[in-house]
Coordinates of C-alpha atoms and ligand atoms in Angstrom, one line a residue:
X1 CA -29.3 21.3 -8.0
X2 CA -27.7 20.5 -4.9
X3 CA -24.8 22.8 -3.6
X4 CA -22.4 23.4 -0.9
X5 CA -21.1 26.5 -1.6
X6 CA -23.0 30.0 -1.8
X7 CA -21.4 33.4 -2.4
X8 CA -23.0 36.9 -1.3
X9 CA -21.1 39.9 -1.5
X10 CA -19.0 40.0 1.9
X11 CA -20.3 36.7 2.8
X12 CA -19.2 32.9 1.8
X13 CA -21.6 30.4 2.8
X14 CA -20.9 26.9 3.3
X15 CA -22.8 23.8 3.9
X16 CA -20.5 21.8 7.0
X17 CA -19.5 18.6 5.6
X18 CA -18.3 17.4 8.7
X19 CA -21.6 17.2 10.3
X20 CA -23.7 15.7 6.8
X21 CA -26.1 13.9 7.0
X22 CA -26.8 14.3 10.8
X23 CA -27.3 17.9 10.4
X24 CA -27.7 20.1 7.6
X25 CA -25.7 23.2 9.0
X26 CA -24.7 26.5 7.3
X27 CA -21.0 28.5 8.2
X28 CA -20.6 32.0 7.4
X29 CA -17.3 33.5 6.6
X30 CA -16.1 36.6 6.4
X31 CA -12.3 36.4 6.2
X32 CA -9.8 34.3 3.6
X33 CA -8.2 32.9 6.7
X34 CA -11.7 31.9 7.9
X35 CA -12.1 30.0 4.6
X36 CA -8.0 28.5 4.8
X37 CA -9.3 27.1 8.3
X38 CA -12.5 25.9 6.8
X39 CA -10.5 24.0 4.0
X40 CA -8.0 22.6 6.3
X41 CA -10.8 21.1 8.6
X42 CA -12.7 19.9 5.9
X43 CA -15.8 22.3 6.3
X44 CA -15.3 22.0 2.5
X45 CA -13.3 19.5 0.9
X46 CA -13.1 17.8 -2.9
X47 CA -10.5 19.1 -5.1
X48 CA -12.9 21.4 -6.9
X49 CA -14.9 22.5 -3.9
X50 CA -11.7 24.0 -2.5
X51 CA -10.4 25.5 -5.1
X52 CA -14.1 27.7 -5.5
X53 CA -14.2 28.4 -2.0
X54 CA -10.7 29.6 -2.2
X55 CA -11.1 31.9 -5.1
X56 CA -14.0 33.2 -2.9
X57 CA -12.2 33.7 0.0
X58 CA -9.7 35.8 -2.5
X59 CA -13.1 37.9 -2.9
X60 CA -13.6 38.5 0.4
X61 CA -9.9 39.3 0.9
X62 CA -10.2 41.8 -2.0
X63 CA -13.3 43.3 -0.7
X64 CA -12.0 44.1 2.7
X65 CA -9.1 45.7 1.0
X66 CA -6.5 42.9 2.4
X67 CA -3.3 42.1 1.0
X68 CA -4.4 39.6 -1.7
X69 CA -0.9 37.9 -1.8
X70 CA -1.1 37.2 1.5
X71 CA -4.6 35.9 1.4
X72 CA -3.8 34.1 -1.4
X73 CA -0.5 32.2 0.2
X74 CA -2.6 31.5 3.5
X75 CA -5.5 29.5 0.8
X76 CA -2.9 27.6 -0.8
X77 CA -0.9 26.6 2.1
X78 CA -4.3 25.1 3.7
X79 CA -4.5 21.4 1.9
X80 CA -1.3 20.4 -0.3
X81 CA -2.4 17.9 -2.5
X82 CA -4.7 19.1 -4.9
X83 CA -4.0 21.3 -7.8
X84 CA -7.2 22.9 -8.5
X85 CA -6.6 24.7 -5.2
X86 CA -3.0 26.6 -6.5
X87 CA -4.9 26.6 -9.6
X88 CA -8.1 28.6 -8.8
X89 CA -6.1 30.9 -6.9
X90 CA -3.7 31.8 -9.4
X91 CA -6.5 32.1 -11.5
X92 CA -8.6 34.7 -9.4
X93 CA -5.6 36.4 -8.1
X94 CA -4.3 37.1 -11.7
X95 CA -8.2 38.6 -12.8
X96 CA -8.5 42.4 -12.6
X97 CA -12.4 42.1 -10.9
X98 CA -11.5 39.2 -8.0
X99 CA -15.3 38.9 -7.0
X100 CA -16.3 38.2 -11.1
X101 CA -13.7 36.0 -11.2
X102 CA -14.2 34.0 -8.3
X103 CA -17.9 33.6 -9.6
X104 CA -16.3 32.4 -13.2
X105 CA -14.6 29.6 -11.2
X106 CA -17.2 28.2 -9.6
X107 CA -19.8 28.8 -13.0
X108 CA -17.1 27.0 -14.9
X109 CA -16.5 24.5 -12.6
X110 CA -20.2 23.2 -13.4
X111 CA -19.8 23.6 -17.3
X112 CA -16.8 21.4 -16.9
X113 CA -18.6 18.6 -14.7
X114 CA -21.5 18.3 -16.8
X115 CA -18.9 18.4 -20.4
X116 CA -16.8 15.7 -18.5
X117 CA -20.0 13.6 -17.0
X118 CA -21.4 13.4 -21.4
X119 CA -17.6 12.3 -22.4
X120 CA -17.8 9.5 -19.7
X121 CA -21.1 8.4 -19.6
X122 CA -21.0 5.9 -22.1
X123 CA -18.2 4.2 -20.7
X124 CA -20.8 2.8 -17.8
X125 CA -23.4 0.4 -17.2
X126 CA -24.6 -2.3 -14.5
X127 CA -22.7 -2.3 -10.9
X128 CA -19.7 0.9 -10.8
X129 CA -17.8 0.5 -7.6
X130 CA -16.1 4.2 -6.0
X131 CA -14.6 6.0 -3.2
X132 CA -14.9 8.8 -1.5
X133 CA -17.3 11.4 -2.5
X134 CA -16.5 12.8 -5.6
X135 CA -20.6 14.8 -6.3
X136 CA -21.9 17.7 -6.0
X137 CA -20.9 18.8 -3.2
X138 CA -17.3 17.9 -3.6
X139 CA -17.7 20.4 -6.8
X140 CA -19.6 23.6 -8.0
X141 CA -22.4 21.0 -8.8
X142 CA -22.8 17.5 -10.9
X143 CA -19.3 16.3 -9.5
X144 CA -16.9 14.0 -11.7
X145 CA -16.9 10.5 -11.1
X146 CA -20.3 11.0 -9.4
X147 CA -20.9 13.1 -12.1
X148 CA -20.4 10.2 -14.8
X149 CA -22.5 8.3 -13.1
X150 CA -25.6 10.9 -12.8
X151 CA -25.0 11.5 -16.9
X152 CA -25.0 7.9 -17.3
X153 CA -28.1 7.2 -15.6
X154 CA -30.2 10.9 -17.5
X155 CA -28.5 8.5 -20.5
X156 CA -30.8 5.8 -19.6
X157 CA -28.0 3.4 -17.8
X158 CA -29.0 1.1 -16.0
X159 CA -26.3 2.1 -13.2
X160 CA -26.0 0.6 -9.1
X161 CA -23.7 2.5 -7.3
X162 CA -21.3 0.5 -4.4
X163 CA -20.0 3.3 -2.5
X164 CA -16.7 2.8 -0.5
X165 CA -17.4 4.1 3.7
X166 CA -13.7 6.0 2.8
X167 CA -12.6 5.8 6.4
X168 CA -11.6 7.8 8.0
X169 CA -13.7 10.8 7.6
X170 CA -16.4 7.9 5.6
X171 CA -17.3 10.8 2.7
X172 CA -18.7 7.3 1.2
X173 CA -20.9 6.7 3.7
X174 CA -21.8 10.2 4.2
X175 CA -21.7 12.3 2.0
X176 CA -21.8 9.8 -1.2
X177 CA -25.1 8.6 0.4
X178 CA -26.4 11.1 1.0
X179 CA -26.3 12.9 -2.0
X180 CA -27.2 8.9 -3.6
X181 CA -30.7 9.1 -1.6
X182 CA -30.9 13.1 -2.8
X183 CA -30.7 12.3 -6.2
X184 CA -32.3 8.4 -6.0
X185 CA -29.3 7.1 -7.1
X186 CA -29.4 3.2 -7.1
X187 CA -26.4 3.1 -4.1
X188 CA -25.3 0.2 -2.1
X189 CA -22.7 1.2 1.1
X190 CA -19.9 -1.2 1.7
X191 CA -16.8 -1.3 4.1
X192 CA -13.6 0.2 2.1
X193 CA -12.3 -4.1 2.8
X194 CA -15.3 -5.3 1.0
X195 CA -14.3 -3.3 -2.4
X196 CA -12.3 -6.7 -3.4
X197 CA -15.3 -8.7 -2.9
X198 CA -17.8 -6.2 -5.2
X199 CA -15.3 -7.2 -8.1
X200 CA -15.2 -10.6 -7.6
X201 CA -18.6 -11.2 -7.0
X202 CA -19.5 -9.8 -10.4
X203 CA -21.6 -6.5 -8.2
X204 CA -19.6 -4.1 -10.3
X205 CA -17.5 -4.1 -13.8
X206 CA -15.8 -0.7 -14.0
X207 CA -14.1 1.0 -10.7
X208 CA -14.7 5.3 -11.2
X209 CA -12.7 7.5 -9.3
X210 CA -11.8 11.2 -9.0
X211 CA -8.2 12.8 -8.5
X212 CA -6.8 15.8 -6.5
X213 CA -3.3 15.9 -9.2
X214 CA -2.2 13.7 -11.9
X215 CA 1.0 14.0 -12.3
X216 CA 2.6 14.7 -16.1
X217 CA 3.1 10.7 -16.3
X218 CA -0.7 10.3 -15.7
X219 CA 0.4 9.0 -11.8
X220 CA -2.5 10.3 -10.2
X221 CA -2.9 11.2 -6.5
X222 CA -7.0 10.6 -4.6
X223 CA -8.4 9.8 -1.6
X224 CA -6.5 6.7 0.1
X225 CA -7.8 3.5 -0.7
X226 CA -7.9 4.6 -4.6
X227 CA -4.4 2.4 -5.2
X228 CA -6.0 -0.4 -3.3
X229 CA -9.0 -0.2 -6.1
X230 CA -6.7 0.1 -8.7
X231 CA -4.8 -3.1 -7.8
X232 CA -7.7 -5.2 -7.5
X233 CA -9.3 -3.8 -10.7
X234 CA -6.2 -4.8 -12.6
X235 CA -6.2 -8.5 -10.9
X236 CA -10.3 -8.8 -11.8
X237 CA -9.7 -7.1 -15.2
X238 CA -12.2 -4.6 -14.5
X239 CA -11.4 -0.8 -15.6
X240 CA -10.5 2.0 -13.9
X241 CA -11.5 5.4 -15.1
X242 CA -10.1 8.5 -13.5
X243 CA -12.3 11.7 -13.9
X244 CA -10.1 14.5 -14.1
X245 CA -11.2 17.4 -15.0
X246 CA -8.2 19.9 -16.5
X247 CA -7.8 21.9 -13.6
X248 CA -6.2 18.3 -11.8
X249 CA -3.5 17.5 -14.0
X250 CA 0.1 18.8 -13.4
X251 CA 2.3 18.9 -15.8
X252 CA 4.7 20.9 -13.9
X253 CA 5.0 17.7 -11.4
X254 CA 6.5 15.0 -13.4
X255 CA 5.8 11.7 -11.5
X256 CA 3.6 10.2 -8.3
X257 CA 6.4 10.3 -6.3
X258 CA 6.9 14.0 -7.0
X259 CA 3.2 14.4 -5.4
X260 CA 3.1 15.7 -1.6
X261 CA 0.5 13.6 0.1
X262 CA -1.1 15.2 3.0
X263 CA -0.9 13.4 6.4
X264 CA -3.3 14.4 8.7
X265 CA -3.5 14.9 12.6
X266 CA -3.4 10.7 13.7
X267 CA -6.5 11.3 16.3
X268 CA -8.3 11.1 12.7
X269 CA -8.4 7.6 13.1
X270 CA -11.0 5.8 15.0
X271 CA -9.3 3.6 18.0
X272 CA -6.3 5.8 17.5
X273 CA -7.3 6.9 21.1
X274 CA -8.2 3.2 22.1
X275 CA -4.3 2.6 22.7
X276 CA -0.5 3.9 22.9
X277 CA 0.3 2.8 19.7
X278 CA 1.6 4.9 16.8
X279 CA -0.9 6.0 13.9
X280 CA 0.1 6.7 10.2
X281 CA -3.0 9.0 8.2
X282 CA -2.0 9.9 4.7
X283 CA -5.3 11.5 3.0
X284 CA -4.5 10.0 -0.2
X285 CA -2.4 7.7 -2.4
X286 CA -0.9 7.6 -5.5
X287 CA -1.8 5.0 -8.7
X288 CA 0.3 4.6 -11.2
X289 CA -0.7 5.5 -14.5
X290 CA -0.4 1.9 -15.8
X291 CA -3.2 0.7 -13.7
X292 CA -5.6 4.0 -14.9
X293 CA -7.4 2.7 -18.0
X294 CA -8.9 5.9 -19.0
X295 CA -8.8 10.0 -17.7
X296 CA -12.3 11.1 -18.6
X297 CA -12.2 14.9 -18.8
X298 CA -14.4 17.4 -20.2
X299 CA -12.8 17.5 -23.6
X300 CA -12.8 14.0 -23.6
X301 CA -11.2 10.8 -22.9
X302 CA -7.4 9.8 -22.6
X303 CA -6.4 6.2 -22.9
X304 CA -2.8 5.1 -21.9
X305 CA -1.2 3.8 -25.4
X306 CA -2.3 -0.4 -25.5
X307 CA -5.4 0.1 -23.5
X308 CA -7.4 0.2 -26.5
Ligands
MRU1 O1 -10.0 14.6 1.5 P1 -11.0 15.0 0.5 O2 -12.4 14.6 0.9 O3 -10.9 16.4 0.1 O4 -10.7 14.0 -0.7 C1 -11.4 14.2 -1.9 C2 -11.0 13.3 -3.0 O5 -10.0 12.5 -2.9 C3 -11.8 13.3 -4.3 O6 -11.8 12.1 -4.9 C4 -11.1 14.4 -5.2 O7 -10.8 15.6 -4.5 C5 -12.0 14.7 -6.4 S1 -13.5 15.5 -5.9 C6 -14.3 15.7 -7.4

């Protein structure tokens, strides 16, 4: 099974997302802050990715004999919008054996994917439209909404992929492709302005998704562009399922706007350097949990009240 994240004693290995597919390159950490910087530049990035490699990079701390709190504020502090990553820390940091634990995680993480890719499987079939990349290696294997799709197709669906590019770090075109022509996933690329046309044209009847935190309301935060999916979903009348496993939902926030949206470094964005002009780059957005017709998770599926 494909992975992006391998643990020796001492040693956290990760496979660099930032140069997939051109190269297939290895890091080697050593340090929790290595792994915070690692997170924060998107070495490793997908809500459950991070959270693993965090718990690992609690390991590390642990082993070197480091001060754990420390290590552990320094993980948290390195991407602020998904849960799973206070989460998974919290959950290592609290174990008596850090190393076990941070093993547990990322063991679980699959067990969840797999539970939550059988609960939503049956709720696909023919063209599925997403964003980002929400797979394996956005996970500790399987992945969520990528994940629905791989159970729905060993479930003999008949599935086509259209993969949004995701600008501006394109984890559509890259890395959902990639892991597509891994797995001989039926995928088709299109430009993130294109998504209204896949609807319209008929290409795809249900819009999947992951999340990074879903608020108590069921406002749920993912990759920007996710709210512009939503929208158009709703104006087609085409659903829009939400894979979230447990480890993204936040009861302790109580709405989207409660949700802190990371904004990135503006050079992100391709012609940013092409001019003097002023850049906005939030990472993700926030949909409202009226335009979310079901949260597929791995203990199965929750409907908003009307959605039948
Ligand atoms: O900025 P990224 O690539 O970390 O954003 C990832 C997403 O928005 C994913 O949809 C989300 O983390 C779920 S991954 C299973």
């Amino acid at each position: 099974m494909l992975t992006a994240i391998r643990y020796e004693p001492g040693t956290l290995y990760l496979l660099d997302q930032r140069v997939l597919p051109a190269e297939e390159r290895w890091l080697a950490l050593a340090t929790a802050s290595e792994v915070a910087e690692a997170i924060r530049c998107m070495v490793v990035r997908g809500a459950p990715a991070i959270a693993i490699a965090a718990g690992y990079g609690l390991a590390l701390a642990a082993r070197r004999g480091s001060d754990l709190d420390e290590a552990a504020r320094t993980l948290v502090a390195a991407r602020p919008t998904a849960v799973n990553l206070r989460w998974g820390v919290d959950r290592v940091r609290q174990a008596r054996d850090i190393e076990a634990a941070a093993r547990d995680l990322h063991d679980d993480d699959l067990r969840v994917n797999l539970a939550l890719g059988e609960h939503g499987a049956t709720l696909l079939d023919g063209g599925v439209l997403t964003i980002c990349n929400t797979g394996a290696l956005a996970t500790g294997g399987h992945g969520t909404a990528l994940g629905m799709v791989r159970s729905a197709i060993a479930h003999g669906r008949d599935i086509h992929l259209y993969a949004c590019e995701t600008r501006p770090w394109f984890q559509g075109a890259r890395l959902t492709a990639w892991e597509c022509a891994q797995d001989r996933i039926r995928c088709t690329l299109v430009a993130d302005g294109a998504a209204a046309s896949v609807l319209a044209s008929g290409r795809a009847r249900a819009v999947v998704v992951g999340c990074d935190r879903v608020a108590r309301n069921g406002d749920t935060a993912n990759k920007l562009g996710t709210l512009n999916l939503a929208v158009i979903a709703r104006h087609f009348g085409v659903p829009l399922y939400v894979a979230m496993p447990w480890s993204s939902y936040d009861p302790a926030t109580a709405t989207g706007r409660d949700i802190i949206v990371e904004e990135r470094d503006p050079a992100e964005l391709g012609g940013y350097q092409h001019g003097p002009v002023d850049a906005w780059n939030p990472a993700f957005d926030v949909t409202p949990a009226e335009l979310v017709s079901a949260w597929v998770t791995e203990t199965g599926v929750v409907r908003v009240l009307g959605e039948g």
